[in-house]
PDB file of C-alpha atoms and ligand atoms in Angstrom:
ATOM      1  CA  UNK E   1     131.386 139.443  76.938  1.00 53.00           C
ATOM      2  CA  UNK E   2     127.977 138.833  75.306  1.00 60.00           C
ATOM      3  CA  UNK E   3     125.586 141.769  75.780  1.00 68.00           C
ATOM      4  CA  UNK E   4     121.852 141.518  76.014  1.00 86.00           C
ATOM      5  CA  UNK E   5     120.590 143.882  73.318  1.00 94.00           C
ATOM      6  CA  UNK E   6     118.032 146.451  74.501  1.00 95.00           C
ATOM      7  CA  UNK E   7     118.549 149.517  72.296  1.00 98.00           C
ATOM      8  CA  UNK E   8     116.905 150.311  68.981  1.00 98.00           C
ATOM      9  CA  UNK E   9     117.976 153.162  66.707  1.00 98.00           C
ATOM     10  CA  UNK E  10     115.465 154.431  64.160  1.00 97.00           C
ATOM     11  CA  UNK E  11     116.863 156.864  61.580  1.00 96.00           C
ATOM     12  CA  UNK E  12     114.128 159.259  60.480  1.00 94.00           C
ATOM     13  CA  UNK E  13     116.087 162.260  59.243  1.00 93.00           C
ATOM     14  CA  UNK E  14     115.977 161.626  55.496  1.00 91.00           C
ATOM     15  CA  UNK E  15     114.452 164.245  53.219  1.00 90.00           C
ATOM     16  CA  UNK E  16     111.833 161.839  51.834  1.00 91.00           C
ATOM     17  CA  UNK E  17     112.025 163.507  48.428  1.00 93.00           C
ATOM     18  CA  UNK E  18     110.153 160.697  46.674  1.00 94.00           C
ATOM     19  CA  UNK E  19     107.054 161.663  48.633  1.00 95.00           C
ATOM     20  CA  UNK E  20     107.072 165.409  48.034  1.00 95.00           C
ATOM     21  CA  UNK E  21     104.963 167.429  48.583  1.00 95.00           C
ATOM     22  CA  UNK E  22     103.541 165.179  51.355  1.00 94.00           C
ATOM     23  CA  UNK E  23     106.904 165.324  53.127  1.00 92.00           C
ATOM     24  CA  UNK E  24     107.391 169.071  52.817  1.00 92.00           C
ATOM     25  CA  UNK E  25     106.365 169.682  56.438  1.00 91.00           C
ATOM     26  CA  UNK E  26     106.272 166.129  57.797  1.00 91.00           C
ATOM     27  CA  UNK E  27     108.846 163.303  57.959  1.00 92.00           C
ATOM     28  CA  UNK E  28     108.006 160.436  55.609  1.00 92.00           C
ATOM     29  CA  UNK E  29     108.076 158.105  58.621  1.00 93.00           C
ATOM     30  CA  UNK E  30     104.818 159.813  59.737  1.00 94.00           C
ATOM     31  CA  UNK E  31     102.949 158.867  56.538  1.00 95.00           C
ATOM     32  CA  UNK E  32      99.968 156.702  57.504  1.00 96.00           C
ATOM     33  CA  UNK E  33      99.917 153.051  56.548  1.00 96.00           C
ATOM     34  CA  UNK E  34      96.169 152.381  56.823  1.00 97.00           C
ATOM     35  CA  UNK E  35      95.584 154.291  60.094  1.00 96.00           C
ATOM     36  CA  UNK E  36      98.967 154.270  61.846  1.00 95.00           C
ATOM     37  CA  UNK E  37     102.107 156.209  60.935  1.00 96.00           C
ATOM     38  CA  UNK E  38     104.777 153.926  59.468  1.00 95.00           C
ATOM     39  CA  UNK E  39     107.080 154.651  62.393  1.00 95.00           C
ATOM     40  CA  UNK E  40     104.620 153.257  64.928  1.00 96.00           C
ATOM     41  CA  UNK E  41     104.725 149.838  63.227  1.00 96.00           C
ATOM     42  CA  UNK E  42     108.511 150.001  63.504  1.00 97.00           C
ATOM     43  CA  UNK E  43     108.520 150.947  67.197  1.00 97.00           C
ATOM     44  CA  UNK E  44     105.981 148.182  67.886  1.00 97.00           C
ATOM     45  CA  UNK E  45     108.282 145.715  66.114  1.00 97.00           C
ATOM     46  CA  UNK E  46     111.264 146.819  68.212  1.00 97.00           C
ATOM     47  CA  UNK E  47     109.263 146.486  71.434  1.00 97.00           C
ATOM     48  CA  UNK E  48     107.973 143.043  70.394  1.00 96.00           C
ATOM     49  CA  UNK E  49     111.625 141.965  69.985  1.00 96.00           C
ATOM     50  CA  UNK E  50     112.385 143.120  73.549  1.00 96.00           C
ATOM     51  CA  UNK E  51     113.956 146.501  72.705  1.00 96.00           C
ATOM     52  CA  UNK E  52     112.541 149.053  75.102  1.00 91.00           C
ATOM     53  CA  UNK E  53     115.029 151.890  74.631  1.00 97.00           C
ATOM     54  CA  UNK E  54     114.392 153.639  71.318  1.00 97.00           C
ATOM     55  CA  UNK E  55     116.538 156.407  69.870  1.00 98.00           C
ATOM     56  CA  UNK E  56     115.138 158.296  66.901  1.00 97.00           C
ATOM     57  CA  UNK E  57     117.474 160.211  64.638  1.00 96.00           C
ATOM     58  CA  UNK E  58     115.453 163.195  63.531  1.00 95.00           C
ATOM     59  CA  UNK E  59     115.922 166.004  61.073  1.00 90.00           C
ATOM     60  CA  UNK E  60     113.772 168.898  59.989  1.00 79.00           C
ATOM     61  CA  UNK E  61     110.119 168.728  61.001  1.00 79.00           C
ATOM     62  CA  UNK E  62     110.767 166.477  63.983  1.00 84.00           C
ATOM     63  CA  UNK E  63     107.813 167.862  65.937  1.00 89.00           C
ATOM     64  CA  UNK E  64     105.259 165.493  64.428  1.00 92.00           C
ATOM     65  CA  UNK E  65     107.398 162.521  65.496  1.00 93.00           C
ATOM     66  CA  UNK E  66     107.923 163.766  69.038  1.00 93.00           C
ATOM     67  CA  UNK E  67     104.253 164.636  69.405  1.00 94.00           C
ATOM     68  CA  UNK E  68     103.159 161.219  68.201  1.00 95.00           C
ATOM     69  CA  UNK E  69     105.097 159.453  70.961  1.00 95.00           C
ATOM     70  CA  UNK E  70     104.056 161.967  73.631  1.00 91.00           C
ATOM     71  CA  UNK E  71     100.857 162.653  75.584  1.00 92.00           C
ATOM     72  CA  UNK E  72      98.095 164.538  73.763  1.00 92.00           C
ATOM     73  CA  UNK E  73      96.369 165.825  76.890  1.00 93.00           C
ATOM     74  CA  UNK E  74      93.663 167.935  75.219  1.00 93.00           C
ATOM     75  CA  UNK E  75      92.646 165.135  72.863  1.00 93.00           C
ATOM     76  CA  UNK E  76      92.806 162.579  75.665  1.00 93.00           C
ATOM     77  CA  UNK E  77      90.520 164.587  77.989  1.00 95.00           C
ATOM     78  CA  UNK E  78      88.021 165.253  75.166  1.00 95.00           C
ATOM     79  CA  UNK E  79      87.824 161.529  74.377  1.00 94.00           C
ATOM     80  CA  UNK E  80      87.636 160.683  78.097  1.00 94.00           C
ATOM     81  CA  UNK E  81      84.737 163.142  78.562  1.00 95.00           C
ATOM     82  CA  UNK E  82      82.907 161.512  75.654  1.00 95.00           C
ATOM     83  CA  UNK E  83      83.559 158.094  77.170  1.00 95.00           C
ATOM     84  CA  UNK E  84      85.212 156.962  73.914  1.00 94.00           C
ATOM     85  CA  UNK E  85      87.595 154.498  75.543  1.00 94.00           C
ATOM     86  CA  UNK E  86      88.405 152.737  72.272  1.00 93.00           C
ATOM     87  CA  UNK E  87      89.806 155.865  70.600  1.00 92.00           C
ATOM     88  CA  UNK E  88      91.361 157.012  73.876  1.00 94.00           C
ATOM     89  CA  UNK E  89      93.392 153.821  74.158  1.00 93.00           C
ATOM     90  CA  UNK E  90      94.574 154.273  70.546  1.00 92.00           C
ATOM     91  CA  UNK E  91      95.796 157.778  71.388  1.00 92.00           C
ATOM     92  CA  UNK E  92      97.465 156.709  74.636  1.00 91.00           C
ATOM     93  CA  UNK E  93      99.083 153.555  73.249  1.00 92.00           C
ATOM     94  CA  UNK E  94     101.869 155.238  71.244  1.00 90.00           C
ATOM     95  CA  UNK E  95     103.193 157.158  74.256  1.00 88.00           C
ATOM     96  CA  UNK E  96     103.336 154.102  76.486  1.00 90.00           C
ATOM     97  CA  UNK E  97     105.087 151.825  73.999  1.00 89.00           C
ATOM     98  CA  UNK E  98     108.745 152.519  74.782  1.00 90.00           C
ATOM     99  CA  UNK E  99     111.234 154.926  76.285  1.00 91.00           C
ATOM    100  CA  UNK E 100     111.774 157.132  73.214  1.00 95.00           C
ATOM    101  CA  UNK E 101     114.786 159.482  72.908  1.00 96.00           C
ATOM    102  CA  UNK E 102     115.710 161.872  70.116  1.00 96.00           C
ATOM    103  CA  UNK E 103     118.894 163.195  68.588  1.00 96.00           C
ATOM    104  CA  UNK E 104     119.195 165.551  65.633  1.00 95.00           C
ATOM    105  CA  UNK E 105     121.228 164.656  62.575  1.00 95.00           C
ATOM    106  CA  UNK E 106     121.642 168.223  61.330  1.00 90.00           C
ATOM    107  CA  UNK E 107     122.451 167.780  57.656  1.00 90.00           C
ATOM    108  CA  UNK E 108     121.137 164.501  56.233  1.00 90.00           C
ATOM    109  CA  UNK E 109     124.497 163.185  55.036  1.00 94.00           C
ATOM    110  CA  UNK E 110     123.413 159.586  54.606  1.00 95.00           C
ATOM    111  CA  UNK E 111     122.227 156.580  56.588  1.00 96.00           C
ATOM    112  CA  UNK E 112     125.743 155.873  57.898  1.00 97.00           C
ATOM    113  CA  UNK E 113     126.012 159.443  59.149  1.00 97.00           C
ATOM    114  CA  UNK E 114     122.579 159.121  60.822  1.00 97.00           C
ATOM    115  CA  UNK E 115     123.665 155.929  62.630  1.00 98.00           C
ATOM    116  CA  UNK E 116     126.862 157.653  63.779  1.00 98.00           C
ATOM    117  CA  UNK E 117     124.695 160.210  65.604  1.00 97.00           C
ATOM    118  CA  UNK E 118     123.606 157.363  67.926  1.00 98.00           C
ATOM    119  CA  UNK E 119     127.159 156.841  69.264  1.00 97.00           C
ATOM    120  CA  UNK E 120     126.761 158.753  72.556  1.00 97.00           C
ATOM    121  CA  UNK E 121     123.399 157.191  73.401  1.00 97.00           C
ATOM    122  CA  UNK E 122     124.358 153.635  72.488  1.00 97.00           C
ATOM    123  CA  UNK E 123     127.813 153.551  74.104  1.00 95.00           C
ATOM    124  CA  UNK E 124     129.785 150.325  73.920  1.00 95.00           C
ATOM    125  CA  UNK E 125     126.877 147.937  73.331  1.00 96.00           C
ATOM    126  CA  UNK E 126     125.453 146.112  70.350  1.00 97.00           C
ATOM    127  CA  UNK E 127     122.184 147.637  69.128  1.00 98.00           C
ATOM    128  CA  UNK E 128     119.508 147.288  66.459  1.00 98.00           C
ATOM    129  CA  UNK E 129     118.773 149.687  63.602  1.00 98.00           C
ATOM    130  CA  UNK E 130     115.300 149.686  62.044  1.00 98.00           C
ATOM    131  CA  UNK E 131     114.370 151.714  58.973  1.00 96.00           C
ATOM    132  CA  UNK E 132     110.861 153.100  58.736  1.00 86.00           C
ATOM    133  CA  UNK E 133     110.734 152.330  55.004  1.00 84.00           C
ATOM    134  CA  UNK E 134     110.559 148.602  55.530  1.00 91.00           C
ATOM    135  CA  UNK E 135     107.573 147.236  57.369  1.00 95.00           C
ATOM    136  CA  UNK E 136     107.871 143.656  58.552  1.00 96.00           C
ATOM    137  CA  UNK E 137     104.556 141.889  59.114  1.00 94.00           C
ATOM    138  CA  UNK E 138     104.014 141.514  62.871  1.00 93.00           C
ATOM    139  CA  UNK E 139     103.002 137.867  62.271  1.00 93.00           C
ATOM    140  CA  UNK E 140     106.480 136.997  60.916  1.00 95.00           C
ATOM    141  CA  UNK E 141     109.677 136.753  62.936  1.00 95.00           C
ATOM    142  CA  UNK E 142     112.799 138.646  61.894  1.00 97.00           C
ATOM    143  CA  UNK E 143     114.318 141.014  64.452  1.00 98.00           C
ATOM    144  CA  UNK E 144     114.286 138.632  67.407  1.00 97.00           C
ATOM    145  CA  UNK E 145     115.938 135.968  65.211  1.00 97.00           C
ATOM    146  CA  UNK E 146     118.639 138.490  64.227  1.00 98.00           C
ATOM    147  CA  UNK E 147     119.212 139.479  67.870  1.00 97.00           C
ATOM    148  CA  UNK E 148     119.556 135.797  68.816  1.00 97.00           C
ATOM    149  CA  UNK E 149     122.253 135.286  66.154  1.00 97.00           C
ATOM    150  CA  UNK E 150     124.072 138.547  66.986  1.00 97.00           C
ATOM    151  CA  UNK E 151     124.144 137.660  70.689  1.00 95.00           C
ATOM    152  CA  UNK E 152     125.329 134.086  70.195  1.00 95.00           C
ATOM    153  CA  UNK E 153     127.961 134.929  67.530  1.00 96.00           C
ATOM    154  CA  UNK E 154     128.943 138.384  68.898  1.00 95.00           C
ATOM    155  CA  UNK E 155     128.798 139.586  65.307  1.00 97.00           C
ATOM    156  CA  UNK E 156     126.982 142.012  63.041  1.00 98.00           C
ATOM    157  CA  UNK E 157     123.756 140.623  61.614  1.00 98.00           C
ATOM    158  CA  UNK E 158     121.867 142.034  58.638  1.00 98.00           C
ATOM    159  CA  UNK E 159     118.499 141.043  57.170  1.00 98.00           C
ATOM    160  CA  UNK E 160     118.476 139.538  53.677  1.00 98.00           C
ATOM    161  CA  UNK E 161     115.608 138.968  51.291  1.00 97.00           C
ATOM    162  CA  UNK E 162     115.850 136.934  48.075  1.00 96.00           C
ATOM    163  CA  UNK E 163     114.777 139.185  45.191  1.00 95.00           C
ATOM    164  CA  UNK E 164     114.291 138.613  41.457  1.00 94.00           C
ATOM    165  CA  UNK E 165     117.544 139.267  39.506  1.00 92.00           C
ATOM    166  CA  UNK E 166     115.803 142.155  37.655  1.00 92.00           C
ATOM    167  CA  UNK E 167     115.249 143.944  40.986  1.00 92.00           C
ATOM    168  CA  UNK E 168     118.802 143.533  42.345  1.00 94.00           C
ATOM    169  CA  UNK E 169     119.944 146.952  41.088  1.00 92.00           C
ATOM    170  CA  UNK E 170     117.528 148.606  43.547  1.00 90.00           C
ATOM    171  CA  UNK E 171     119.169 147.153  46.678  1.00 91.00           C
ATOM    172  CA  UNK E 172     122.429 146.590  48.500  1.00 92.00           C
ATOM    173  CA  UNK E 173     123.397 143.032  47.483  1.00 95.00           C
ATOM    174  CA  UNK E 174     125.419 140.578  49.590  1.00 96.00           C
ATOM    175  CA  UNK E 175     127.978 137.963  48.578  1.00 96.00           C
ATOM    176  CA  UNK E 176     127.329 135.026  50.904  1.00 96.00           C
ATOM    177  CA  UNK E 177     128.612 131.662  52.111  1.00 95.00           C
ATOM    178  CA  UNK E 178     126.562 128.928  53.792  1.00 95.00           C
ATOM    179  CA  UNK E 179     126.921 128.463  57.560  1.00 96.00           C
ATOM    180  CA  UNK E 180     125.151 125.137  58.031  1.00 93.00           C
ATOM    181  CA  UNK E 181     122.185 126.923  59.626  1.00 94.00           C
ATOM    182  CA  UNK E 182     119.310 127.058  57.150  1.00 94.00           C
ATOM    183  CA  UNK E 183     118.324 130.728  57.579  1.00 96.00           C
ATOM    184  CA  UNK E 184     121.811 132.144  58.326  1.00 97.00           C
ATOM    185  CA  UNK E 185     124.591 132.955  55.829  1.00 97.00           C
ATOM    186  CA  UNK E 186     128.007 134.512  56.277  1.00 97.00           C
ATOM    187  CA  UNK E 187     128.352 137.772  54.375  1.00 97.00           C
ATOM    188  CA  UNK E 188     131.731 138.157  52.667  1.00 96.00           C
ATOM    189  CA  UNK E 189     130.967 141.285  50.668  1.00 95.00           C
ATOM    190  CA  UNK E 190     128.337 143.931  49.993  1.00 94.00           C
ATOM    191  CA  UNK E 191     127.706 146.133  47.010  1.00 90.00           C
ATOM    192  CA  UNK E 192     125.233 149.047  46.935  1.00 86.00           C
ATOM    193  CA  UNK E 193     122.775 149.011  43.989  1.00 88.00           C
ATOM    194  CA  UNK E 194     124.904 147.008  41.484  1.00 90.00           C
ATOM    195  CA  UNK E 195     124.304 147.728  37.771  1.00 90.00           C
ATOM    196  CA  UNK E 196     121.792 145.283  36.182  1.00 88.00           C
ATOM    197  CA  UNK E 197     123.372 141.900  35.481  1.00 87.00           C
ATOM    198  CA  UNK E 198     126.354 142.392  37.792  1.00 90.00           C
ATOM    199  CA  UNK E 199     124.814 141.461  41.170  1.00 91.00           C
ATOM    200  CA  UNK E 200     126.879 138.816  43.029  1.00 92.00           C
ATOM    201  CA  UNK E 201     123.689 137.123  44.369  1.00 94.00           C
ATOM    202  CA  UNK E 202     119.947 137.587  44.800  1.00 95.00           C
ATOM    203  CA  UNK E 203     120.297 138.378  48.515  1.00 97.00           C
ATOM    204  CA  UNK E 204     119.146 141.954  49.030  1.00 96.00           C
ATOM    205  CA  UNK E 205     119.775 143.909  52.223  1.00 96.00           C
ATOM    206  CA  UNK E 206     116.561 145.128  53.865  1.00 96.00           C
ATOM    207  CA  UNK E 207     116.131 147.688  56.633  1.00 96.00           C
ATOM    208  CA  UNK E 208     116.970 145.750  59.807  1.00 98.00           C
ATOM    209  CA  UNK E 209     120.473 145.545  61.274  1.00 98.00           C
ATOM    210  CA  UNK E 210     121.981 144.373  64.539  1.00 98.00           C
ATOM    211  CA  UNK E 211     125.285 146.183  64.880  1.00 98.00           C
ATOM    212  CA  UNK E 212     128.292 145.854  67.148  1.00 97.00           C
ATOM    213  CA  UNK E 213     129.588 149.110  68.705  1.00 97.00           C
ATOM    214  CA  UNK E 214     132.762 148.927  66.551  1.00 97.00           C
ATOM    215  CA  UNK E 215     130.555 150.145  63.687  1.00 98.00           C
ATOM    216  CA  UNK E 216     130.981 153.701  65.016  1.00 98.00           C
ATOM    217  CA  UNK E 217     134.769 153.706  64.518  1.00 97.00           C
ATOM    218  CA  UNK E 218     134.335 152.184  61.070  1.00 97.00           C
ATOM    219  CA  UNK E 219     131.724 154.807  60.123  1.00 98.00           C
ATOM    220  CA  UNK E 220     134.042 157.574  61.320  1.00 97.00           C
ATOM    221  CA  UNK E 221     136.646 156.277  58.867  1.00 97.00           C
ATOM    222  CA  UNK E 222     134.174 155.756  55.994  1.00 96.00           C
ATOM    223  CA  UNK E 223     134.381 158.437  53.287  1.00 94.00           C
ATOM    224  CA  UNK E 224     131.220 159.613  51.504  1.00 93.00           C
ATOM    225  CA  UNK E 225     130.188 157.043  48.883  1.00 90.00           C
ATOM    226  CA  UNK E 226     127.200 156.815  46.505  1.00 85.00           C
ATOM    227  CA  UNK E 227     125.304 160.114  46.298  1.00 88.00           C
ATOM    228  CA  UNK E 228     128.148 161.758  48.265  1.00 92.00           C
ATOM    229  CA  UNK E 229     126.559 160.303  51.429  1.00 93.00           C
ATOM    230  CA  UNK E 230     128.157 158.255  54.219  1.00 95.00           C
ATOM    231  CA  UNK E 231     126.736 154.840  53.450  1.00 93.00           C
ATOM    232  CA  UNK E 232     126.058 152.239  56.136  1.00 95.00           C
ATOM    233  CA  UNK E 233     126.563 149.604  53.423  1.00 94.00           C
ATOM    234  CA  UNK E 234     130.157 150.796  52.890  1.00 94.00           C
ATOM    235  CA  UNK E 235     130.942 150.422  56.610  1.00 96.00           C
ATOM    236  CA  UNK E 236     129.331 146.969  56.652  1.00 96.00           C
ATOM    237  CA  UNK E 237     131.380 146.044  53.580  1.00 95.00           C
ATOM    238  CA  UNK E 238     134.549 146.903  55.575  1.00 96.00           C
ATOM    239  CA  UNK E 239     133.423 144.618  58.421  1.00 97.00           C
ATOM    240  CA  UNK E 240     132.477 141.818  55.998  1.00 96.00           C
ATOM    241  CA  UNK E 241     135.810 142.045  54.169  1.00 94.00           C
ATOM    242  CA  UNK E 242     138.029 142.228  57.272  1.00 94.00           C
ATOM    243  CA  UNK E 243     135.975 140.027  59.612  1.00 94.00           C
ATOM    244  CA  UNK E 244     136.394 142.803  62.200  1.00 92.00           C
ATOM    245  CA  UNK E 245     134.122 142.710  65.300  1.00 93.00           C
ATOM    246  CA  UNK E 246     132.997 139.144  64.568  1.00 95.00           C
ATOM    247  CA  UNK E 247     132.289 139.712  60.878  1.00 96.00           C
ATOM    248  CA  UNK E 248     128.875 139.970  59.234  1.00 98.00           C
ATOM    249  CA  UNK E 249     126.102 137.372  59.052  1.00 98.00           C
ATOM    250  CA  UNK E 250     122.767 137.535  57.276  1.00 98.00           C
ATOM    251  CA  UNK E 251     119.432 136.180  58.475  1.00 98.00           C
ATOM    252  CA  UNK E 252     117.390 135.225  55.410  1.00 98.00           C
ATOM    253  CA  UNK E 253     113.855 136.531  55.838  1.00 98.00           C
ATOM    254  CA  UNK E 254     111.102 134.564  54.132  1.00 96.00           C
ATOM    255  CA  UNK E 255     108.126 136.402  55.621  1.00 95.00           C
ATOM    256  CA  UNK E 256     105.971 139.340  54.567  1.00 94.00           C
ATOM    257  CA  UNK E 257     107.697 142.682  54.049  1.00 94.00           C
ATOM    258  CA  UNK E 258     106.151 145.889  52.784  1.00 91.00           C
ATOM    259  CA  UNK E 259     108.324 148.528  51.148  1.00 88.00           C
ATOM    260  CA  UNK E 260     106.830 151.906  51.959  1.00 89.00           C
ATOM    261  CA  UNK E 261     109.749 154.068  50.770  1.00 88.00           C
ATOM    262  CA  UNK E 262     108.536 153.980  47.191  1.00 90.00           C
ATOM    263  CA  UNK E 263     105.181 155.490  46.170  1.00 94.00           C
ATOM    264  CA  UNK E 264     103.875 152.500  44.205  1.00 94.00           C
ATOM    265  CA  UNK E 265     104.967 149.989  46.852  1.00 92.00           C
ATOM    266  CA  UNK E 266     103.486 152.242  49.545  1.00 95.00           C
ATOM    267  CA  UNK E 267     100.062 152.039  47.870  1.00 96.00           C
ATOM    268  CA  UNK E 268     100.407 148.259  47.517  1.00 95.00           C
ATOM    269  CA  UNK E 269     101.359 147.962  51.207  1.00 94.00           C
ATOM    270  CA  UNK E 270      98.259 149.856  52.310  1.00 96.00           C
ATOM    271  CA  UNK E 271      95.972 147.668  50.169  1.00 96.00           C
ATOM    272  CA  UNK E 272      97.622 144.440  51.398  1.00 95.00           C
ATOM    273  CA  UNK E 273      97.509 145.409  55.066  1.00 95.00           C
ATOM    274  CA  UNK E 274      93.954 146.780  54.891  1.00 97.00           C
ATOM    275  CA  UNK E 275      92.741 143.551  53.208  1.00 96.00           C
ATOM    276  CA  UNK E 276      94.114 141.563  56.154  1.00 95.00           C
ATOM    277  CA  UNK E 277      92.383 143.780  58.727  1.00 94.00           C
ATOM    278  CA  UNK E 278      89.218 142.429  60.323  1.00 94.00           C
ATOM    279  CA  UNK E 279      87.563 145.847  60.421  1.00 95.00           C
ATOM    280  CA  UNK E 280      88.435 146.872  56.842  1.00 97.00           C
ATOM    281  CA  UNK E 281      89.058 143.726  54.777  1.00 97.00           C
ATOM    282  CA  UNK E 282      85.386 142.744  54.658  1.00 96.00           C
ATOM    283  CA  UNK E 283      84.446 146.025  53.024  1.00 97.00           C
ATOM    284  CA  UNK E 284      87.571 146.471  50.896  1.00 97.00           C
ATOM    285  CA  UNK E 285      87.747 143.029  49.263  1.00 97.00           C
ATOM    286  CA  UNK E 286      84.416 143.001  47.349  1.00 97.00           C
ATOM    287  CA  UNK E 287      84.959 146.641  46.311  1.00 97.00           C
ATOM    288  CA  UNK E 288      88.468 145.839  45.061  1.00 97.00           C
ATOM    289  CA  UNK E 289      87.258 142.776  43.143  1.00 97.00           C
ATOM    290  CA  UNK E 290      84.551 144.826  41.455  1.00 96.00           C
ATOM    291  CA  UNK E 291      86.962 147.658  40.737  1.00 96.00           C
ATOM    292  CA  UNK E 292      89.551 145.307  39.189  1.00 95.00           C
ATOM    293  CA  UNK E 293      86.890 143.520  37.110  1.00 95.00           C
ATOM    294  CA  UNK E 294      85.881 146.905  35.693  1.00 93.00           C
ATOM    295  CA  UNK E 295      89.428 147.786  34.585  1.00 92.00           C
ATOM    296  CA  UNK E 296      90.334 147.593  30.890  1.00 81.00           C
TER     297      UNK E 296
HETATM  298  P1  UTP R   1     116.237 156.767  52.254  1.00 88.62           P
HETATM  299  O1  UTP R   1     117.323 157.054  51.307  1.00 88.62           O
HETATM  300  O2  UTP R   1     115.180 155.795  51.847  1.00 88.62           O
HETATM  301  O3  UTP R   1     115.466 158.095  52.726  1.00 88.62           O
HETATM  302  O4  UTP R   1     116.872 156.378  53.646  1.00 88.62           O
HETATM  303  P2  UTP R   1     115.308 159.496  52.077  1.00 88.62           P
HETATM  304  O5  UTP R   1     116.631 160.018  51.622  1.00 88.62           O
HETATM  305  O6  UTP R   1     114.551 160.288  53.079  1.00 88.62           O
HETATM  306  O7  UTP R   1     114.340 159.161  50.835  1.00 88.62           O
HETATM  307  P3  UTP R   1     114.154 159.860  49.420  1.00 88.62           P
HETATM  308  O8  UTP R   1     114.950 159.004  48.472  1.00 88.62           O
HETATM  309  O9  UTP R   1     114.624 161.289  49.490  1.00 88.62           O
HETATM  310  O10 UTP R   1     112.677 159.750  49.183  1.00 88.62           O
HETATM  311  C1  UTP R   1     116.494 155.256  54.434  1.00 88.62           C
HETATM  312  C2  UTP R   1     116.234 155.660  55.873  1.00 88.62           C
HETATM  313  O11 UTP R   1     117.341 156.361  56.412  1.00 88.62           O
HETATM  314  C3  UTP R   1     116.945 157.627  56.928  1.00 88.62           C
HETATM  315  C4  UTP R   1     115.622 157.966  56.245  1.00 88.62           C
HETATM  316  O12 UTP R   1     114.841 158.805  57.075  1.00 88.62           O
HETATM  317  C5  UTP R   1     115.020 156.579  56.030  1.00 88.62           C
HETATM  318  O13 UTP R   1     114.318 156.119  57.161  1.00 88.62           O
HETATM  319  N1  UTP R   1     118.008 158.611  56.642  1.00 88.62           N
HETATM  320  C6  UTP R   1     118.537 158.697  55.390  1.00 88.62           C
HETATM  321  C7  UTP R   1     118.455 159.438  57.648  1.00 88.62           C
HETATM  322  O14 UTP R   1     117.972 159.362  58.803  1.00 88.62           O
HETATM  323  N2  UTP R   1     119.425 160.333  57.371  1.00 88.62           N
HETATM  324  C8  UTP R   1     119.990 160.460  56.132  1.00 88.62           C
HETATM  325  O15 UTP R   1     120.891 161.304  55.959  1.00 88.62           O
HETATM  326  C9  UTP R   1     119.518 159.611  55.119  1.00 88.62           C
END
């Protein structure tokens, strides 16, 4: 039976060590991208794709996340008293976005382990997983396209991005076959961060997945892999190899994606997004041009 997908799982329990000390007391998903925490972009994306039930997998320092998606009564009444309706609506917006639930991961034993923590909440339904590291431009379509394919094929669907061969060692890379649909490929194998020169293709896995509930049994059987962590990629590789639960398909994304998990890419993402903003681009662009012209 084909299910209508309504649940989104957002793992946010990683240690975020690349961003220390900023992430000492705050999850990296709360780092601001211009003026919104990264995780808010991700929740907005899920809601825009029709997913209204959001489960966050949290770890240490979860309070900032919970508070962000909750009422802030003192702040709200202060802004209301001042008549600052613009700022008030910004504060209220994040707690009206979706029905947000939380579950703790305990020890961060890998992305696969984090997804496994969603088993009770998700039940026997397909669901989406969105990583806060990858921001997909709201003007470009990805998640709803993936959901469409997962629903019609009753299969697992991952998001793929064509990367330069020199960058392939930074990603999970898929071995693919054509399907006859321009933006959809069948995934026959996956390898996590292949050594330079050994990648089977240029199709890199990015942080959006639509998973079938069978993934939970596969994850339970998946031993720790790279970094001694339970890797989602390893479980997906099992599904791709065996064709279990409808097999694995990839939607090839050709839109704008911002990688905020890496410090340099995070800075680039902020500059790119701020330049596109009506309220900030006008001031930032001439300053940036002048600044760049003054560089050696
Ligand atoms: P990353 O590997 O990018 O996150 O995981 P990290 O481990 O926090 O980052 P660094 O390398 O130490 O800086 C991708 C996503 O999976 C989540 C992270 O929060 C991030 O959103 N994750 C990762 C978990 O929820 N639990 C884990 O055990 C690992």
